């Protein structure tokens, strides 16, 4: 029998408990032993008929001091007390499986090293893309490739909001409330809508792809709060959709990374990824293009990835798996040199001659309905050149990058 503990009985924690109970037989068959949840740590009270009451524990010390516990699931979210508790467990040789992207983005390299020193494992498949297998594929299946691009819809809440705004014309706040009710959104939903969550996720994927620490604070990040109904109408007129993308590309040996809303065309594999679904597009120099798709948030999909990490940890008890993510910092390229085409909405009195003088040949876009503005799309230019030129225009209503693919 293998004994595990779950730190936190919120959306994901209760999901992990449910996955282990529901799939008890098949999981035990795969690992050749019974996997039992001996403790669930949480301070809250739960309804009398919730089976968690049988294993509820109020004290972390009970778990860390119990030699029978070999696997600990951390699903508390946030950096503290998670960082302290995860470190304590690893130091005692207990493997840790987590969905906590803040913890992984900030301390991933260090916790992987600590796990290695103690012949344990620190596994974090659920920290990016919810139920989508993406960490293991990058770490294992693509280990013979040089990764040249990772571009993903990495946040379920914002994809849900953008889909509902676009397909059903619904209001931003109403859809955000729905996403919160469904358990997709973060405790503080600005982490979703301002792009911070996607930023941490692209930092994790980029660190793994290049084996060095990418500090999420270095990644230029823009959320979706400025996207309006008008932007969505213009995107449709252009046969494109607006997605919050996290992207990192290696160009001439330099890695560039950013998170921002982008317009993508029907030919892009991420175009039709809707609702809470996430998808990660990866290009490797040998394998070429790959797509990973699935539910990026929600109780059971995320719990499924955590539980699979538990199975992996049991299969490798006492032996640390190689995960290449060193603490040496990866210096990202200046995004001023990153190239995109730009969609710009300007007031109707902006002279088209001035637009063409600044940006050369542009595509002018108008809507069928009467508006007091028009839009244009530039050719592909460097971010710094675009920013320098757009400063001279006084009445810019919005700017959205177009994915260059
Ligand atoms: N709030 C996150 C999302 C949860 O919406 O994608 C999964 O990390």
Coordinates of C-alpha atoms and ligand atoms in Angstrom, one line a residue:
X1 CA 0.0 0.0 0.0
X2 CA 1.2 3.5 -0.9
X3 CA 0.0 6.3 1.4
X4 CA -0.6 9.8 0.1
X5 CA -1.7 13.1 1.6
X6 CA -3.5 16.0 -0.1
X7 CA -2.8 19.6 1.1
X8 CA -5.9 21.5 0.5
X9 CA -9.5 20.4 -0.2
X10 CA -10.6 23.1 -2.6
X11 CA -11.6 22.7 -6.2
X12 CA -8.6 20.7 -7.3
X13 CA -7.9 18.9 -4.0
X14 CA -11.5 17.6 -3.8
X15 CA -11.1 16.6 -7.5
X16 CA -7.9 14.6 -6.7
X17 CA -9.7 12.8 -3.8
X18 CA -12.5 12.0 -6.2
X19 CA -10.2 10.7 -9.0
X20 CA -8.3 8.4 -6.6
X21 CA -11.6 7.0 -5.2
X22 CA -13.4 6.7 -8.5
X23 CA -10.5 5.1 -10.4
X24 CA -9.1 3.2 -7.4
X25 CA -9.1 -0.2 -9.1
X26 CA -7.5 0.9 -12.4
X27 CA -4.9 3.1 -10.7
X28 CA -4.0 0.3 -8.3
X29 CA -3.6 -2.1 -11.2
X30 CA -1.3 0.3 -13.0
X31 CA 1.0 0.8 -10.1
X32 CA 0.7 -2.8 -8.8
X33 CA -0.3 -1.6 -5.3
X34 CA -3.1 0.1 -3.6
X35 CA -2.8 3.9 -3.5
X36 CA -4.6 5.3 -0.4
X37 CA -5.2 8.9 0.6
X38 CA -4.4 8.8 4.3
X39 CA -4.8 12.5 5.0
X40 CA -6.4 15.6 3.5
X41 CA -5.3 18.8 5.2
X42 CA -7.8 21.6 5.4
X43 CA -9.0 23.9 8.1
X44 CA -12.6 24.1 6.8
X45 CA -15.6 22.1 7.9
X46 CA -17.3 19.9 5.4
X47 CA -20.8 18.4 5.2
X48 CA -21.2 15.3 7.4
X49 CA -21.7 13.0 4.4
X50 CA -18.5 14.1 2.6
X51 CA -16.1 11.1 2.7
X52 CA -13.2 13.5 3.3
X53 CA -14.2 13.6 7.0
X54 CA -12.7 10.1 7.4
X55 CA -9.2 11.4 6.6
X56 CA -9.4 15.1 7.4
X57 CA -6.3 16.4 9.2
X58 CA -5.8 19.9 10.7
X59 CA -2.1 19.8 11.2
X60 CA 0.7 19.7 8.5
X61 CA 3.2 18.3 11.1
X62 CA 1.2 15.1 11.3
X63 CA 1.7 14.6 7.6
X64 CA 5.3 15.5 7.3
X65 CA 6.3 13.5 10.3
X66 CA 4.4 10.4 9.2
X67 CA 7.0 7.9 7.7
X68 CA 4.1 6.1 5.9
X69 CA 3.4 9.1 3.7
X70 CA 5.5 8.9 0.5
X71 CA 3.5 11.1 -1.8
X72 CA 2.2 14.6 -1.0
X73 CA -0.2 16.5 -3.2
X74 CA 0.0 20.3 -2.9
X75 CA -3.1 22.1 -4.2
X76 CA -3.3 25.1 -1.9
X77 CA -2.3 27.7 -4.5
X78 CA -0.1 30.7 -3.8
X79 CA 3.5 30.7 -2.8
X80 CA 3.2 30.4 1.0
X81 CA 2.8 28.2 3.0
X82 CA 3.1 26.0 -0.1
X83 CA 6.8 26.7 -0.6
X84 CA 7.7 26.0 3.0
X85 CA 5.6 22.8 3.2
X86 CA 6.7 21.4 -0.2
X87 CA 10.4 22.0 0.8
X88 CA 9.8 20.2 4.1
X89 CA 8.2 17.2 2.4
X90 CA 11.0 17.0 -0.2
X91 CA 13.7 17.2 2.5
X92 CA 12.1 14.1 4.1
X93 CA 12.2 12.2 0.8
X94 CA 8.5 12.5 0.1
X95 CA 7.6 13.2 -3.6
X96 CA 5.4 16.2 -4.2
X97 CA 2.8 16.6 -7.0
X98 CA 1.3 20.1 -7.5
X99 CA -1.0 22.1 -9.7
X100 CA 0.4 25.4 -8.2
X101 CA 1.7 27.5 -11.1
X102 CA 2.8 30.4 -8.9
X103 CA 5.0 28.0 -6.8
X104 CA 6.4 26.2 -9.9
X105 CA 7.1 29.4 -11.8
X106 CA 8.9 31.0 -8.8
X107 CA 10.7 28.1 -7.3
X108 CA 10.6 25.3 -9.9
X109 CA 14.3 25.0 -10.5
X110 CA 15.1 25.0 -6.7
X111 CA 12.4 22.4 -5.8
X112 CA 13.5 20.1 -8.7
X113 CA 17.1 20.3 -7.3
X114 CA 15.8 19.7 -3.7
X115 CA 13.8 16.6 -4.9
X116 CA 16.9 15.3 -6.7
X117 CA 19.1 15.7 -3.5
X118 CA 16.6 13.6 -1.6
X119 CA 15.9 10.9 -4.2
X120 CA 12.3 12.2 -4.6
X121 CA 10.3 13.8 -7.3
X122 CA 8.7 17.2 -7.7
X123 CA 6.0 16.8 -10.4
X124 CA 3.8 19.6 -11.8
X125 CA 1.9 18.4 -14.9
X126 CA -1.3 20.2 -13.7
X127 CA 0.4 23.6 -13.4
X128 CA 0.0 24.3 -17.1
X129 CA -3.0 23.5 -19.3
X130 CA -5.1 21.8 -16.6
X131 CA -5.7 18.2 -17.9
X132 CA -3.6 18.5 -21.0
X133 CA -0.4 16.5 -20.9
X134 CA 2.2 19.1 -21.9
X135 CA 5.0 19.1 -19.2
X136 CA 5.9 15.4 -19.7
X137 CA 5.8 15.7 -23.5
X138 CA 8.2 18.7 -23.4
X139 CA 10.4 17.1 -20.8
X140 CA 10.5 13.6 -22.2
X141 CA 8.9 13.1 -25.7
X142 CA 10.6 16.1 -27.2
X143 CA 14.0 15.7 -25.6
X144 CA 15.6 15.1 -29.0
X145 CA 14.3 18.3 -30.5
X146 CA 15.3 21.9 -30.3
X147 CA 12.1 23.8 -29.5
X148 CA 11.6 26.9 -31.7
X149 CA 8.2 28.0 -30.6
X150 CA 5.6 27.4 -27.9
X151 CA 2.3 29.4 -28.3
X152 CA -0.7 28.6 -26.2
X153 CA -4.1 29.5 -25.0
X154 CA -3.1 28.9 -21.5
X155 CA -5.9 30.3 -19.5
X156 CA -9.4 28.7 -19.5
X157 CA -11.2 31.7 -17.9
X158 CA -10.1 34.2 -20.4
X159 CA -10.8 31.9 -23.3
X160 CA -14.2 31.2 -21.9
X161 CA -14.9 35.0 -21.6
X162 CA -13.6 35.8 -25.2
X163 CA -15.6 32.9 -26.6
X164 CA -18.8 34.0 -25.0
X165 CA -18.3 37.6 -25.9
X166 CA -17.6 36.6 -29.5
X167 CA -20.2 33.9 -30.1
X168 CA -23.0 35.0 -27.9
X169 CA -22.3 38.8 -27.6
X170 CA -22.3 38.4 -23.8
X171 CA -21.0 41.0 -21.4
X172 CA -17.5 40.6 -19.9
X173 CA -18.5 40.8 -16.2
X174 CA -21.4 38.4 -16.6
X175 CA -19.2 35.8 -18.2
X176 CA -16.4 36.2 -15.7
X177 CA -19.0 35.5 -12.9
X178 CA -20.0 32.3 -14.7
X179 CA -16.4 31.2 -15.0
X180 CA -15.9 31.8 -11.3
X181 CA -19.0 29.8 -10.5
X182 CA -17.7 26.9 -12.6
X183 CA -14.5 26.9 -10.6
X184 CA -12.3 28.0 -13.6
X185 CA -11.2 31.4 -12.3
X186 CA -8.4 32.2 -9.8
X187 CA -9.3 33.4 -6.3
X188 CA -8.4 36.9 -7.5
X189 CA -9.6 36.9 -11.1
X190 CA -7.3 39.7 -12.1
X191 CA -4.7 36.9 -12.3
X192 CA -6.8 35.5 -15.2
X193 CA -8.0 38.6 -16.9
X194 CA -4.7 40.6 -16.6
X195 CA -2.8 37.7 -18.0
X196 CA -0.7 36.9 -14.9
X197 CA -1.7 33.3 -14.9
X198 CA -0.9 32.8 -18.5
X199 CA 2.4 34.6 -17.9
X200 CA 3.4 32.1 -15.2
X201 CA 2.5 29.2 -17.4
X202 CA 4.5 30.4 -20.4
X203 CA 7.4 31.0 -18.0
X204 CA 7.2 27.4 -16.9
X205 CA 7.0 26.0 -20.4
X206 CA 9.9 28.2 -21.6
X207 CA 12.0 27.2 -18.6
X208 CA 11.5 23.5 -19.4
X209 CA 12.0 24.0 -23.1
X210 CA 15.4 25.6 -22.7
X211 CA 16.4 24.1 -19.3
X212 CA 17.0 27.5 -17.6
X213 CA 15.1 29.7 -15.3
X214 CA 12.8 32.2 -17.0
X215 CA 11.6 34.8 -14.5
X216 CA 8.0 35.6 -15.2
X217 CA 8.5 39.2 -14.1
X218 CA 10.6 39.5 -17.3
X219 CA 7.8 38.6 -19.6
X220 CA 5.8 41.4 -21.2
X221 CA 2.1 40.8 -20.2
X222 CA -1.1 42.3 -21.3
X223 CA -4.6 40.9 -20.4
X224 CA -8.0 41.1 -22.0
X225 CA -9.6 43.9 -20.0
X226 CA -9.3 46.4 -22.9
X227 CA -10.8 44.1 -25.5
X228 CA -14.2 45.5 -26.5
X229 CA -17.2 44.4 -28.6
X230 CA -15.9 46.6 -31.4
X231 CA -12.5 44.7 -31.5
X232 CA -14.5 41.5 -31.8
X233 CA -16.6 42.8 -34.7
X234 CA -13.4 43.9 -36.6
X235 CA -11.8 40.6 -35.9
X236 CA -14.8 38.9 -37.4
X237 CA -14.7 41.2 -40.4
X238 CA -11.1 40.1 -40.9
X239 CA -12.0 36.4 -40.5
X240 CA -10.0 36.2 -37.3
X241 CA -10.6 35.6 -33.7
X242 CA -9.0 37.2 -30.6
X243 CA -7.3 34.9 -28.2
X244 CA -5.1 35.6 -25.1
X245 CA -1.8 33.9 -26.2
X246 CA 1.3 33.1 -24.2
X247 CA 4.1 32.7 -26.6
X248 CA 7.8 32.1 -26.6
X249 CA 9.9 31.8 -29.8
X250 CA 13.6 31.2 -30.4
X251 CA 14.8 33.4 -33.2
X252 CA 18.5 33.5 -34.2
X253 CA 19.5 32.0 -30.9
X254 CA 17.5 34.5 -28.8
X255 CA 14.3 33.6 -26.9
X256 CA 11.5 36.2 -26.9
X257 CA 8.4 35.7 -24.7
X258 CA 5.2 37.6 -24.2
X259 CA 1.5 37.3 -23.2
X260 CA -1.1 39.4 -24.9
X261 CA -4.4 39.2 -26.8
X262 CA -3.7 38.4 -30.5
X263 CA -5.8 38.1 -33.6
X264 CA -5.4 34.7 -35.3
X265 CA -6.7 33.5 -38.6
X266 CA -8.7 30.4 -39.5
X267 CA -5.6 28.7 -40.7
X268 CA -4.0 28.8 -37.3
X269 CA -4.4 25.6 -35.2
X270 CA -5.4 27.7 -32.2
X271 CA -8.3 29.5 -34.0
X272 CA -11.0 27.0 -33.1
X273 CA -10.0 26.5 -29.5
X274 CA -13.1 27.7 -27.6
X275 CA -14.6 27.9 -24.1
X276 CA -12.6 26.7 -21.2
X277 CA -10.4 24.6 -23.5
X278 CA -6.7 25.3 -23.7
X279 CA -4.3 24.3 -26.4
X280 CA -0.5 24.5 -26.8
X281 CA 1.1 24.7 -30.2
X282 CA 4.7 23.6 -30.2
X283 CA 7.3 23.6 -33.0
X284 CA 10.4 21.5 -32.7
X285 CA 13.2 21.7 -35.3
X286 CA 12.8 17.9 -36.1
X287 CA 9.2 17.0 -35.2
X288 CA 7.8 20.2 -36.8
X289 CA 4.3 21.4 -35.6
X290 CA 2.5 19.8 -32.7
X291 CA -0.8 20.6 -30.9
X292 CA -1.9 19.6 -27.4
X293 CA -5.6 20.3 -26.6
X294 CA -7.9 19.8 -23.7
X295 CA -9.7 21.3 -20.7
X296 CA -7.4 23.9 -19.2
X297 CA -9.2 24.4 -16.0
X298 CA -11.9 22.8 -13.8
X299 CA -12.0 20.3 -11.0
X300 CA -11.7 16.8 -12.6
X301 CA -9.5 17.6 -15.7
X302 CA -6.9 19.3 -13.4
X303 CA -7.2 16.6 -10.8
X304 CA -6.7 14.0 -13.5
X305 CA -3.2 15.5 -14.3
X306 CA -2.3 15.7 -10.5
X307 CA -3.4 12.0 -10.0
X308 CA -1.3 10.9 -13.0
X309 CA 1.7 12.6 -11.4
X310 CA 0.9 10.6 -8.2
X311 CA 1.0 7.4 -10.3
X312 CA 4.3 8.5 -11.9
X313 CA 5.8 9.3 -8.5
X314 CA 4.8 5.9 -7.1
X315 CA 6.3 4.2 -10.2
X316 CA 9.6 6.0 -9.4
X317 CA 9.7 5.9 -5.6
X318 CA 13.2 6.4 -4.3
X319 CA 14.5 7.4 -7.7
X320 CA 14.5 11.0 -9.0
X321 CA 13.4 11.5 -12.6
X322 CA 15.5 13.8 -14.7
X323 CA 13.9 17.2 -15.3
X324 CA 16.3 19.7 -16.9
X325 CA 15.5 23.1 -15.4
X326 CA 18.5 24.8 -13.9
X327 CA 18.5 27.9 -11.8
X328 CA 20.8 29.8 -14.2
X329 CA 18.6 32.7 -15.6
X330 CA 17.6 32.8 -19.2
X331 CA 18.0 36.3 -20.4
X332 CA 15.0 37.0 -22.7
X333 CA 15.4 39.0 -25.9
X334 CA 14.0 42.6 -25.8
X335 CA 10.5 42.5 -27.1
X336 CA 11.2 45.7 -29.0
X337 CA 12.8 43.4 -31.6
X338 CA 9.9 40.9 -31.7
X339 CA 8.0 41.2 -34.9
X340 CA 4.2 41.2 -35.5
X341 CA 1.6 42.8 -37.7
X342 CA -0.6 45.2 -35.8
X343 CA -4.4 45.9 -35.9
X344 CA -5.2 49.5 -35.0
X345 CA -8.5 51.2 -34.5
X346 CA -8.4 55.0 -35.0
X347 CA -11.0 57.7 -35.1
X348 CA -12.6 58.5 -38.5
X349 CA -10.9 61.8 -38.8
X350 CA -7.4 60.3 -38.8
X351 CA -6.1 61.0 -42.3
X352 CA -5.4 57.7 -44.2
X353 CA -2.4 59.5 -45.8
X354 CA -0.9 59.9 -42.4
X355 CA -1.4 56.2 -41.7
X356 CA 0.2 55.3 -45.0
X357 CA 3.1 57.7 -44.5
X358 CA 3.9 56.1 -41.2
X359 CA 3.2 52.4 -41.9
X360 CA 3.5 52.1 -45.7
X361 CA 0.9 49.8 -47.3
X362 CA -1.8 49.0 -44.8
X363 CA -5.0 47.0 -45.1
X364 CA -7.9 49.3 -44.2
X365 CA -10.9 47.7 -42.4
X366 CA -14.4 49.1 -42.0
X367 CA -17.5 47.6 -40.5
X368 CA -20.8 47.5 -42.4
X369 CA -22.5 49.3 -39.5
X370 CA -22.0 53.1 -39.2
X371 CA -19.1 53.9 -36.8
X372 CA -17.0 57.0 -36.0
X373 CA -13.8 55.1 -36.6
X374 CA -11.9 52.7 -39.0
X375 CA -9.2 50.2 -38.5
X376 CA -6.0 49.3 -40.3
X377 CA -3.6 46.3 -40.3
X378 CA 0.1 47.0 -40.7
X379 CA 2.6 44.7 -42.3
X380 CA 4.9 42.7 -40.0
X381 CA 7.2 45.1 -38.2
X382 CA 9.3 45.2 -35.1
X383 CA 7.5 46.2 -31.9
X384 CA 9.8 49.1 -31.2
X385 CA 9.2 50.6 -34.7
X386 CA 5.5 50.2 -34.3
X387 CA 5.5 51.9 -30.9
X388 CA 7.6 54.8 -32.1
X389 CA 5.3 55.5 -35.1
X390 CA 1.9 55.0 -33.3
X391 CA 2.9 57.6 -30.7
X392 CA 2.2 60.4 -33.3
X393 CA -1.4 59.3 -33.7
X394 CA -3.7 61.1 -31.2
X395 CA -6.9 59.1 -31.4
X396 CA -6.0 55.4 -31.2
X397 CA -8.9 53.4 -29.9
X398 CA -7.2 50.0 -29.7
X399 CA -4.1 48.1 -30.8
X400 CA -4.0 44.3 -31.1
X401 CA -1.1 42.2 -32.4
X402 CA -1.7 39.6 -35.1
X403 CA 0.0 36.3 -34.7
X404 CA 2.7 36.2 -37.4
X405 CA 2.2 32.6 -38.3
Ligands
LIG1 N1 -7.7 30.1 -13.6 C1 -7.0 29.1 -14.4 C2 -7.6 29.2 -15.8 C3 -7.1 27.8 -13.7 O1 -8.7 29.8 -15.9 O2 -7.0 28.6 -16.7 C4 -6.2 26.8 -14.3 O3 -4.8 27.1 -14.1

